[in-house]
Coordinates of C-alpha atoms in Angstrom, one line a residue:
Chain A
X1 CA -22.9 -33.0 10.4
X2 CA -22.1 -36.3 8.7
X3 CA -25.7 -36.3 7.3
X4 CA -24.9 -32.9 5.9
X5 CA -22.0 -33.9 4.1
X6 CA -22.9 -36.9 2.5
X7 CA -26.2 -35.0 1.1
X8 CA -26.1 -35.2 -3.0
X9 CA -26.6 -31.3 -2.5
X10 CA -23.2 -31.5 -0.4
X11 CA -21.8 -33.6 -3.0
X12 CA -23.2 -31.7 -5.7
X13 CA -21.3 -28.6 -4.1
X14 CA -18.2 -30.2 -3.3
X15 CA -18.0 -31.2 -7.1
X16 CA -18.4 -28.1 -8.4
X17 CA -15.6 -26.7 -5.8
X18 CA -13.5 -29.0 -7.2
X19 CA -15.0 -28.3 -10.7
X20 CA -13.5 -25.0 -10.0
X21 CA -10.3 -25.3 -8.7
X22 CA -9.3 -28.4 -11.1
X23 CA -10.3 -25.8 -13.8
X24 CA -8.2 -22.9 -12.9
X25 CA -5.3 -25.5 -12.6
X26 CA -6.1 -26.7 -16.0
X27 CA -6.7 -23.1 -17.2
X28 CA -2.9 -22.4 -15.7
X29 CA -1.5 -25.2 -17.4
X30 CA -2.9 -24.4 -20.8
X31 CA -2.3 -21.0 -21.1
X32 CA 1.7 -21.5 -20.1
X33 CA 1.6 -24.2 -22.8
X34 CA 0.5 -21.9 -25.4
X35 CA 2.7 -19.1 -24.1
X36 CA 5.4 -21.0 -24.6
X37 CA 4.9 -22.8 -27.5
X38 CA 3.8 -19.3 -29.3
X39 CA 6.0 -16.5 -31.0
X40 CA 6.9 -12.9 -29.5
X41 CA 4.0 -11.8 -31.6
X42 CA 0.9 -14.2 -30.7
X43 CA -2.0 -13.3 -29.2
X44 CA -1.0 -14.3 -25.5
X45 CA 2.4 -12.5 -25.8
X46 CA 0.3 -9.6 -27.5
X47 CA -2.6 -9.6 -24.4
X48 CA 0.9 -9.2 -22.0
X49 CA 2.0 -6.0 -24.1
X50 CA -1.4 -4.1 -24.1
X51 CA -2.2 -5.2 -20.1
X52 CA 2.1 -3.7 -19.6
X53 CA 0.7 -0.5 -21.7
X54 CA -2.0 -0.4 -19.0
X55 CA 0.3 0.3 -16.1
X56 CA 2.9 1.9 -17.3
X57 CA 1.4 4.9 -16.6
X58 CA 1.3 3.4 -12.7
X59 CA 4.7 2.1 -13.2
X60 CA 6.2 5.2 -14.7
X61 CA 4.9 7.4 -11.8
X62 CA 5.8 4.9 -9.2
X63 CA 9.4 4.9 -10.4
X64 CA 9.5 9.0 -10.7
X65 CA 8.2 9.1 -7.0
X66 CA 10.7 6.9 -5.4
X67 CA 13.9 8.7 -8.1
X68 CA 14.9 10.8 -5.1
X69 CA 15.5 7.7 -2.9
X70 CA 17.3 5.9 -5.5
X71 CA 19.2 8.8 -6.0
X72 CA 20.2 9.3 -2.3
X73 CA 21.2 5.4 -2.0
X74 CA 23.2 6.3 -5.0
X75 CA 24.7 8.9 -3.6
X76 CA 25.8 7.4 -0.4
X77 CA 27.1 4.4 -2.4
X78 CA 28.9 6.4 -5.0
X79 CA 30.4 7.6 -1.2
X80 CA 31.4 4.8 0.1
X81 CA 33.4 3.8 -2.9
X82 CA 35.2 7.2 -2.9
X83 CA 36.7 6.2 0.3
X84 CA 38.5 3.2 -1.6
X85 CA 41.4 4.9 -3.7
X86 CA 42.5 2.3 -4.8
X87 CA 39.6 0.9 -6.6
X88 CA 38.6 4.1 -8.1
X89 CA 41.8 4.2 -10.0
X90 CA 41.2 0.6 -11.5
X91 CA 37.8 1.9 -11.9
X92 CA 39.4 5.0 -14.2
X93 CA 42.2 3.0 -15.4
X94 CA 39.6 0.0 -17.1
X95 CA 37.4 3.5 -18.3
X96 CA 41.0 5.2 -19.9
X97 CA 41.6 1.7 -21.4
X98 CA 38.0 1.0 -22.8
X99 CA 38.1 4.6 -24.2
X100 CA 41.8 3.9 -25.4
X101 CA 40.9 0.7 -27.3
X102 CA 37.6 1.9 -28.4
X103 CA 39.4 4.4 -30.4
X104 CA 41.9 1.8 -31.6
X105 CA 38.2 0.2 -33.0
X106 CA 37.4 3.8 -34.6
X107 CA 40.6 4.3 -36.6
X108 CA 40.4 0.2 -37.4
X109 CA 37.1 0.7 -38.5
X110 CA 38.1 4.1 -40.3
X111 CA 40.7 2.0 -42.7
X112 CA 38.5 -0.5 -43.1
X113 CA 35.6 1.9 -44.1
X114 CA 38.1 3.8 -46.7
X115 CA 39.4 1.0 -48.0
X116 CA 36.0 -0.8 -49.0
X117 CA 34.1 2.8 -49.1
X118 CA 30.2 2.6 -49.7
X119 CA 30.0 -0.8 -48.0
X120 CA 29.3 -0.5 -44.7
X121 CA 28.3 2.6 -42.3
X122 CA 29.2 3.1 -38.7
X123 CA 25.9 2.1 -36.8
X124 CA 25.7 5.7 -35.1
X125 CA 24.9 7.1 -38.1
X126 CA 22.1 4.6 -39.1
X127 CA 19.9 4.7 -35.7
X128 CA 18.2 7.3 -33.8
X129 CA 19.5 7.2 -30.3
X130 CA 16.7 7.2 -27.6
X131 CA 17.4 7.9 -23.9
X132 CA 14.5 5.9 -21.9
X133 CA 14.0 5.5 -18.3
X134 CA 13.9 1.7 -17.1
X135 CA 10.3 2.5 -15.3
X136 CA 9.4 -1.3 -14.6
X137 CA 11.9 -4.6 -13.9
X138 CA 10.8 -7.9 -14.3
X139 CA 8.9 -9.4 -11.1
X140 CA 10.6 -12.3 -11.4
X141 CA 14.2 -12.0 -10.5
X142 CA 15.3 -14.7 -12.6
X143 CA 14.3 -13.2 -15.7
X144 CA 16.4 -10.3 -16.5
X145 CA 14.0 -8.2 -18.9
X146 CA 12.6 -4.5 -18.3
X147 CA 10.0 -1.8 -19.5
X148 CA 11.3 1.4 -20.8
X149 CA 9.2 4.8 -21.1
X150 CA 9.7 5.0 -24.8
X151 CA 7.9 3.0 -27.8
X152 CA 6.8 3.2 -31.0
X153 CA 5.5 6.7 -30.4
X154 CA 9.6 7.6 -30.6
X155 CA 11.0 5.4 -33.0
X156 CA 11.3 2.4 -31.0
X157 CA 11.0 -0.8 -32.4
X158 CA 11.3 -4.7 -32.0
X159 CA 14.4 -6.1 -32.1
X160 CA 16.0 -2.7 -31.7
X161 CA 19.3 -2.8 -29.7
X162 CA 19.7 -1.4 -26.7
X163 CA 22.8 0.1 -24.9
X164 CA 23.7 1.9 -22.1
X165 CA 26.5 3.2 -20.1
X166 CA 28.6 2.3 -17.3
X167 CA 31.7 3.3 -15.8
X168 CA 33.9 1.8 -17.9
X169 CA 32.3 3.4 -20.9
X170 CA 29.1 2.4 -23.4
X171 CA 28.4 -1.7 -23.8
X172 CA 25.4 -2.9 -25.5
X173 CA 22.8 -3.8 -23.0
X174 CA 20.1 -6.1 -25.5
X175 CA 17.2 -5.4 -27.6
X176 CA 13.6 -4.1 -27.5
X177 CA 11.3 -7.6 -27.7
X178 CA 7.8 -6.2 -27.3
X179 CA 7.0 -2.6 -28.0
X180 CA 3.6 -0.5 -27.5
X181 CA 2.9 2.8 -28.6
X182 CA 4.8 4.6 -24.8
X183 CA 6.6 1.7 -23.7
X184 CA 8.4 -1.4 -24.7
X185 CA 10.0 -4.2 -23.2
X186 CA 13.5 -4.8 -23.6
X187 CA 15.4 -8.4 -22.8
X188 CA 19.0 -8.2 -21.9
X189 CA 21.6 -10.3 -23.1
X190 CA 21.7 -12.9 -20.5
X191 CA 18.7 -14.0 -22.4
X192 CA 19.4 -17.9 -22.8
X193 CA 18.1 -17.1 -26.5
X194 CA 20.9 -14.6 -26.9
X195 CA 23.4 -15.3 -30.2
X196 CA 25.7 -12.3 -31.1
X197 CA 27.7 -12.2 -33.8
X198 CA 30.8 -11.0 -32.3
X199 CA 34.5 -9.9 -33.0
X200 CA 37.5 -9.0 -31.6
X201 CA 40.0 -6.5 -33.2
X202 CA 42.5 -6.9 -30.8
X203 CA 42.7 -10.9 -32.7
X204 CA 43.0 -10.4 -36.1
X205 CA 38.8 -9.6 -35.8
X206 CA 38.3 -12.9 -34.9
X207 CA 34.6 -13.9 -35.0
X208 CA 32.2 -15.7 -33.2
X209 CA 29.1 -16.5 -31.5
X210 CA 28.3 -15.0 -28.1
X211 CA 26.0 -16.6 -25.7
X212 CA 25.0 -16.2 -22.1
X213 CA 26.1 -19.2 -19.8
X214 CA 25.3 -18.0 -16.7
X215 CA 23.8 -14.9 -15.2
X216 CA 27.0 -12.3 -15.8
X217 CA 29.4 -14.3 -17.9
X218 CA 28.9 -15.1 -21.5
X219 CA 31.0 -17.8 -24.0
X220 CA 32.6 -17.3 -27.8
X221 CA 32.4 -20.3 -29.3
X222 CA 33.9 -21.1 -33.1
X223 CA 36.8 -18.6 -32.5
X224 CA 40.3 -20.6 -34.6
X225 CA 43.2 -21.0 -32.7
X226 CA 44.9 -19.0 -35.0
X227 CA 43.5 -16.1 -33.9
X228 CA 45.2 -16.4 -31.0
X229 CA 42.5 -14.4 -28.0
X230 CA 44.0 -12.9 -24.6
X231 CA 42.2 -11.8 -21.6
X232 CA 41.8 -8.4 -21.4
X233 CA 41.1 -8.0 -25.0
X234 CA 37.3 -6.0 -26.1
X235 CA 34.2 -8.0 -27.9
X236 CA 32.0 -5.8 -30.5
X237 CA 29.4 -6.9 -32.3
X238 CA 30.2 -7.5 -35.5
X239 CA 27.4 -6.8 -37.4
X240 CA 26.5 -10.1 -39.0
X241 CA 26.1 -13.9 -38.0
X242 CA 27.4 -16.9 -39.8
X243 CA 26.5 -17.6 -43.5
X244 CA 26.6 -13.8 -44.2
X245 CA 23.3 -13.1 -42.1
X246 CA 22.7 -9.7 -41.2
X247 CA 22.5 -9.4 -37.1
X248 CA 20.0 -6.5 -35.6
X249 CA 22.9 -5.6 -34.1
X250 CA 25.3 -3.5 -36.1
X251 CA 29.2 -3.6 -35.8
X252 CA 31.1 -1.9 -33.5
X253 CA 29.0 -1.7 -30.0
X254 CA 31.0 -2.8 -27.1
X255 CA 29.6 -6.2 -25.9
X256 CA 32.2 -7.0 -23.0
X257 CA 35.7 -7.5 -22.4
X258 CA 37.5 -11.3 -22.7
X259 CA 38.4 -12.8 -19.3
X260 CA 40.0 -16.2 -20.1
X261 CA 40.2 -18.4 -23.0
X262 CA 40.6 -22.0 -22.6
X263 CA 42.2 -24.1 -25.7
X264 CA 44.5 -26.8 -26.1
X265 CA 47.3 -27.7 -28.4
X266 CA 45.4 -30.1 -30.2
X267 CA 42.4 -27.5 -30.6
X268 CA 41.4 -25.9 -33.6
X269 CA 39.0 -23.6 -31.7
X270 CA 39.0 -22.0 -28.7
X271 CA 36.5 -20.8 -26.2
X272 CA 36.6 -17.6 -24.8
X273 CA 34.6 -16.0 -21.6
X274 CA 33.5 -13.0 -21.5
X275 CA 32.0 -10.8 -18.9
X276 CA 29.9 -8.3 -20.0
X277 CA 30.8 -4.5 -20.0
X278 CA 27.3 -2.9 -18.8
X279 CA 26.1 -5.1 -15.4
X280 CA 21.9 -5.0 -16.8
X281 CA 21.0 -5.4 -12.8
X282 CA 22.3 -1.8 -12.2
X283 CA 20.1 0.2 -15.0
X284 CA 18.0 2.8 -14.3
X285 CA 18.7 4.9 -18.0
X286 CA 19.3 2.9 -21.4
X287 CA 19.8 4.2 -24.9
X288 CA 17.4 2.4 -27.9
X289 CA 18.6 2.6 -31.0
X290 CA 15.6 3.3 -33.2
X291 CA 16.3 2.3 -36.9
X292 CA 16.6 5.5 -39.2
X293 CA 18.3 3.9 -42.0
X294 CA 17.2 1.3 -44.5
X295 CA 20.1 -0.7 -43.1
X296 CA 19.2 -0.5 -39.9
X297 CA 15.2 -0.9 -40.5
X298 CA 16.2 -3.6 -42.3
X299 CA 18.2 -5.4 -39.2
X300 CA 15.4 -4.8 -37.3
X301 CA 13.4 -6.9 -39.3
X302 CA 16.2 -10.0 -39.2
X303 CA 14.3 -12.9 -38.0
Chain B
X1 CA -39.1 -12.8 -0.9
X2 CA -35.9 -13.6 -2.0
X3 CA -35.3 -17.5 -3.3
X4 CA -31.3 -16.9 -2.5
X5 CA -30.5 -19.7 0.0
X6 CA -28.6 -18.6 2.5
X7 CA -24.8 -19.2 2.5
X8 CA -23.2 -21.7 4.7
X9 CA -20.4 -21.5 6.9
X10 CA -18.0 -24.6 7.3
X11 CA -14.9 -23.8 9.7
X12 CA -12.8 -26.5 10.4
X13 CA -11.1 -25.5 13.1
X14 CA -12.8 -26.3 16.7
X15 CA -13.6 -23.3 17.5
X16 CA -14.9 -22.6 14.5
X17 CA -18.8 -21.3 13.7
X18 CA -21.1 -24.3 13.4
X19 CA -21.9 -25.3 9.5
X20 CA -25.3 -24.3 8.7
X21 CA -25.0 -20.4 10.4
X22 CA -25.9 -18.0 8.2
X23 CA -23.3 -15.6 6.9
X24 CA -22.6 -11.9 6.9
X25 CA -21.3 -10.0 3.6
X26 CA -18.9 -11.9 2.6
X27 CA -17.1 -8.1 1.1
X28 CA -15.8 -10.4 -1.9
X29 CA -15.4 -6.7 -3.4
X30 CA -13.1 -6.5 -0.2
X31 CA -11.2 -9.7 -1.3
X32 CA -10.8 -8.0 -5.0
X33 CA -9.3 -5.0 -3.6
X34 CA -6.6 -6.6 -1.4
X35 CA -5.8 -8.6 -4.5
X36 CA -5.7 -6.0 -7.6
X37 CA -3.8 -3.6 -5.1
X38 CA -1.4 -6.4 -4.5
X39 CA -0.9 -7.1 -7.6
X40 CA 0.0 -4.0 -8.8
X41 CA 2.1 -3.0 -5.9
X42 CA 4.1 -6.2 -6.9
X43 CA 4.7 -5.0 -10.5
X44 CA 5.0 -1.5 -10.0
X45 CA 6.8 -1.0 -6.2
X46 CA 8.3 -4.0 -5.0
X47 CA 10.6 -4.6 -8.0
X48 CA 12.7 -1.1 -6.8
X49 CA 13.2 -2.9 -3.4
X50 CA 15.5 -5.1 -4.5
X51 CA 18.5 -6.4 -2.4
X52 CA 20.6 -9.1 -3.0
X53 CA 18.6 -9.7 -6.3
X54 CA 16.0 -10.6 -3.5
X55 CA 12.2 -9.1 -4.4
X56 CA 9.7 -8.3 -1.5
X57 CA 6.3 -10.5 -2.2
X58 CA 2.8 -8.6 -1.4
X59 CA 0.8 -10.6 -3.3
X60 CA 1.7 -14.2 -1.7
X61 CA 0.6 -12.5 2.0
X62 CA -1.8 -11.0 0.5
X63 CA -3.3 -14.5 -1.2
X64 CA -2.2 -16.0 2.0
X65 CA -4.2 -13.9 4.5
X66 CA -7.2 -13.9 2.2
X67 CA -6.7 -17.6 1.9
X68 CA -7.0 -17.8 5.7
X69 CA -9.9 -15.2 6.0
X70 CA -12.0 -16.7 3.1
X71 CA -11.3 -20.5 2.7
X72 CA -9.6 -22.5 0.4
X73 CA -12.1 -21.8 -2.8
X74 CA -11.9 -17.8 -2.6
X75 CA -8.0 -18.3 -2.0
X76 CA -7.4 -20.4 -5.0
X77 CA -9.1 -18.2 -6.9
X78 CA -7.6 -15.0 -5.5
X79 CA -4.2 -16.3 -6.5
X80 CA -5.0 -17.6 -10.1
X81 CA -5.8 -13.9 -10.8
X82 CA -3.4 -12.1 -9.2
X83 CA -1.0 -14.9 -11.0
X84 CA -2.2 -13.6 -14.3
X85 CA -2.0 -10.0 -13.3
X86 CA 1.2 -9.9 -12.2
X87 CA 2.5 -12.1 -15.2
X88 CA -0.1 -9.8 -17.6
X89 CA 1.9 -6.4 -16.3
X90 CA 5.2 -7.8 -15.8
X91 CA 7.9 -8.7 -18.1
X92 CA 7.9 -12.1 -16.0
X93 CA 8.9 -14.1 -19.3
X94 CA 5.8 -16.6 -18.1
X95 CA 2.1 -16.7 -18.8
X96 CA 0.5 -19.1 -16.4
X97 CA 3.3 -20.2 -13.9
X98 CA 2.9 -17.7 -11.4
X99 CA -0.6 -17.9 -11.2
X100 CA -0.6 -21.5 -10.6
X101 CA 2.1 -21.6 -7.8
X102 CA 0.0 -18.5 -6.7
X103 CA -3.2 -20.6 -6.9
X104 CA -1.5 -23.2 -4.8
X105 CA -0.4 -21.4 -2.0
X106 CA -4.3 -19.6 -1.6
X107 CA -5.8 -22.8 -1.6
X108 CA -3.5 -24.4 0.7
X109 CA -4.0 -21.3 2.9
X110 CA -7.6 -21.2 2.7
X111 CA -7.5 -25.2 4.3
X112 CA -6.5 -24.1 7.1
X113 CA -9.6 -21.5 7.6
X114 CA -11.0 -20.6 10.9
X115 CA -8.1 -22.6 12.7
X116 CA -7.1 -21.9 15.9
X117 CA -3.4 -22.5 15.0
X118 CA -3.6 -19.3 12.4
X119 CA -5.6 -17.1 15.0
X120 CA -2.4 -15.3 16.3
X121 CA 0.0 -13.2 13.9
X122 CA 3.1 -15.3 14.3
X123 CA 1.2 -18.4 12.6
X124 CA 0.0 -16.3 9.5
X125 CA 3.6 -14.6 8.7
X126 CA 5.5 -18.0 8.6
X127 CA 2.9 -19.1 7.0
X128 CA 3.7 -16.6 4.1
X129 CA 7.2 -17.2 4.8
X130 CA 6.7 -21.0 3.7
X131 CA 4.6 -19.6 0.5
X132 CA 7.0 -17.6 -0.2
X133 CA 9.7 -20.5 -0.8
X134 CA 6.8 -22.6 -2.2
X135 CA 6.4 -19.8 -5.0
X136 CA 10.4 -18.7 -5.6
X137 CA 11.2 -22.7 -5.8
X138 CA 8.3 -23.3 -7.9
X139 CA 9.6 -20.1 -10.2
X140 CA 13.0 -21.3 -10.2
X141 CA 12.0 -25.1 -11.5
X142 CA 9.8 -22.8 -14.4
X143 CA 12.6 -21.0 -15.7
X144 CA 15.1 -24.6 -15.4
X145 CA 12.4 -25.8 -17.8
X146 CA 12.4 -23.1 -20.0
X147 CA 16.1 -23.8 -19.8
X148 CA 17.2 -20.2 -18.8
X149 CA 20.2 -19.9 -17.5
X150 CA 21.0 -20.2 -13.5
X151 CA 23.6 -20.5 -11.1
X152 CA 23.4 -22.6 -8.0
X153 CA 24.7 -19.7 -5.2
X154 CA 22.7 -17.0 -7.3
X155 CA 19.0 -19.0 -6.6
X156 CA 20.0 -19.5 -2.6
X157 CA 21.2 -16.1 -2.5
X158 CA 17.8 -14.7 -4.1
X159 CA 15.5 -17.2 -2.4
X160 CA 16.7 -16.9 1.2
X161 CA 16.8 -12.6 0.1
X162 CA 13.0 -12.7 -0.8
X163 CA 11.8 -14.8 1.6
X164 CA 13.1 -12.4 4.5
X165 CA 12.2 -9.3 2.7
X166 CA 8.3 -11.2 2.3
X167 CA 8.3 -11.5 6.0
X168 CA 9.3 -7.7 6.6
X169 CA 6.0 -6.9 4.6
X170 CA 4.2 -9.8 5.4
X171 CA 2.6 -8.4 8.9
X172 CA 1.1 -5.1 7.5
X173 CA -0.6 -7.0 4.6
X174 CA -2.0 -9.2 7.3
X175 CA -3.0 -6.4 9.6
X176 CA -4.5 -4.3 6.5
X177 CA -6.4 -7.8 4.8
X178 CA -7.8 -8.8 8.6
X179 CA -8.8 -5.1 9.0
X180 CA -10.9 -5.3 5.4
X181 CA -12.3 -8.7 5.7
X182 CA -13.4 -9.1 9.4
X183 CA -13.3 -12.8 11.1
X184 CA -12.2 -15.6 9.5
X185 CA -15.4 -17.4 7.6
X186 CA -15.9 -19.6 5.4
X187 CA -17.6 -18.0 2.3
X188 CA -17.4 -20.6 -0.1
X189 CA -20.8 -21.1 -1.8
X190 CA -19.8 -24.7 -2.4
X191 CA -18.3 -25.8 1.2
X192 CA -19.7 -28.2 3.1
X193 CA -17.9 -29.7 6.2
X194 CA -14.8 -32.4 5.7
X195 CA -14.7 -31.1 2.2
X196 CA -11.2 -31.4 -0.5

């Protein structure tokens, strides 16, 4: 046996097993390199959207064929919360209150419109809205993205957003990041690389940037303290980052709703958390906004 | 007529068939099956059964028990592919990772090949218990250096919920793999005995 091993055939052998192996691990190492050095539009992020176009077809019937078990755990969830009364009226209360102060945004928005007409458009009228199925999640369950049934075969592009509906009313969800001709790949906003230009009517439209600091809660940063924030109050995009930079975002989509703000007397900022309005981990429908205008086409093309 | 030499075995284990016996089919189209289907159960299936943000792993039982049916070679590089199919399919956000930690975990498997210790069933399923952990620890420490955002209680949560989930499924995907590649051998064109 000993002879055997120590043969320079054996060694020749065990050399190339290791050949192998040390290769594959090299192979691994390389390719994650590039990956992530690379934009959403190399060629490694590009092989990863045609292989997902491959399956989607798999995806897409494995996620019809298992609908009427998703439905009936639904079901006998949506039950089980019946039976608590007194969280479905805070349920329907935070519902009468987004819809209350979403119409508070709409008149706002209204005046503002009228008084500097031919300026600005309400986003609804500049997108196509495009129901999809969520037919694939992300096997990795620390990275929140998805595949919807819809691409570029319905108007569905990059860096389209994305919203969807919960019970407390519509709330933007993220945007498309890959698209192929029947599906595309959407990443929501608890993204680390997410930066929303937000604003806050409720404040005097007090602006800032929104980012994701842990899965389910968000941060302002750069809002003044004289625009004083109070929990409670509703985040919308706000159409545009700093320096005049147009966001692919448009104003007015319901981002999430402020649930403490922490300044001090000698700040001049404040900081402001903010937990989203649609939960992305409970999706199984979203809304794309496919660009129809030159405005919006034109967002969707901000870098 | 045929200049092919003839393949040898090399089990570690005791018990194990003597190096120099000549081998059966080795059914490496066998090995490809278990893993493709795997694969694609993982990106297609598994992601619906989610509980307690916890996902149900076929593919690391599956590299596992081809790991421990086919050595540590064929194990490797079952888990390097169906790394890069399941990050190829998936919005996984990676390109690479997985099908390293995946890599890992068949080759470690496959040392332990023709073992008595892995003979039984309870052996093999904490074996792909310990994978499991191996690959959702070595996911989490991917995404902390991509610097995505993660909370503390939300990676315990997910990792204890997926490794108990990866054990429900773990003993049919050992029954099914054992039932499509036979015995435990050795195929490994390049093994000899005491080898890496």
């Amino acid at each position: 046996m000993s002879n055997h091993g120590n043969s320079p055939l054996a060694q020749r052998r065990t050399l190339a097993r290791r050949l192998i192996i040390g290769g594959l691990v090299l192979l691994c190492v390389v390719v994650l390199s590039f990956y992530g050095r690379e934009s959403g539009s190399g060629p490694l992020h590009g092989l990863q959207g045609g292989a997902g176009t491959v399956v989607t077809p798999l995806q897409d019937g494995v996620s019809r064929a298992i609908e009427p078990v998703r439905n009936a755990w639904d079901w006998a969830t949506s039950l089980a919360n019946a039976r608590d009364r007194a969280a479905q009226l805070a349920k329907e209360n935070q519902q009468l209150r987004s819809e209350l102060i979403q119409g508070q945004f709409n008149v706002e928005e209204n005046q503002r419109l009228n008084a500097v007409r031919g300026l600005g458009h309400q986003w609804s009228t500049d997108y196509i809205p495009v129901p999809a199925d969520i037919i694939a999640w992300s096997a990795s369950p620390y990275y929140e993205e998805a595949r919807i049934d819809k691409g570029t075969n319905s108007g569905v592009v990059v860096n389209a957003p994305v919203v969807a509906n919960s019970g407390s009313g519509p709330g933007l969800v993220g945007t498309v990041t890959q698209a192929g001709p029947i599906s595309a790949t959407i990443a929501f906003l608890s993204q680390p690389q997410t930066s929303v230009g937000v604003t806050i009517t409720q404040s005097n439209s007090a602006f800032g940037i929104l980012q994701p600091t842990a899965p389910g809660a968000f941060q302002i940063a750069g809002i003044p303290a004289s625009k004083p924030v109070a929990a409670g109050d509703i985040v919308f995009t706000a159409g545009f980052k700093r320096l005049g930079q147009l966001s692919i975002y448009p104003r007015g989509i319901p981002v999430g709703v402020v649930e403490g703000v922490g300044h001090r007397e000698a700040d001049v900022q404040q900081t402001v958390q903010v937990v989203p309005i649609v939960s992305a981990t409970s999706l199984a429908y979203v809304v794309a906004l496919a660009p129809k205008s030159a405005l919006a086409k034109q967002r969707a093309t901000t870098p | 007529m045929s200049s092919r030499p003839p393949m040898i075995i090399s089990a570690a284990g005791p018990s194990g068939p003597s190096a120099g016996e000549v081998m059966r089919a080795p059914r490496l189209w066998a090995v490809a099956l278990i893993v493709v289907a795997a694969a694609l159960l993982q990106v297609s299936l598994m992601p619906f059964i989610q509980v307690a943000r916890g996902v149900p792993d076929v593919l690391v039982c599956a590299v596992v028990a081809v790991g421990l049916q086919r050595g540590s070679l064929v194990g490797a590089v079952s888990g390097a592919a169906g790394g890069f199919i399941v990050e190829l399919t998936s919005p996984v956000g990676t390109l690479g990772a997985l099908a390293l930690l995946y890599l890992v975990v068949g080759w470690g498997a496959g040392r332990l090949c023709g073992h008595d210790e892995v003979r039984g069933l309870l052996p093999p399923v904490v074996l792909c218990l310990v994978a499991e952990f191996i690959v959702q620890a070595g996911d989490v420490f991917a995404q902390l250096l991509l610097a995505r955002p993660l909370e503390f209680g939300d990676v315990v949560r997910t990792l204890l919920a997926s490794v108990i989930l990866t054990g429900l499924v773990a003993i049919p995907v050992l029954a099914v793999t054992r039932w499509l590649l036979g015995a435990p051998r050795s195929i490994e064109p390049f093994v000899v005995s005491g080898d890496v």
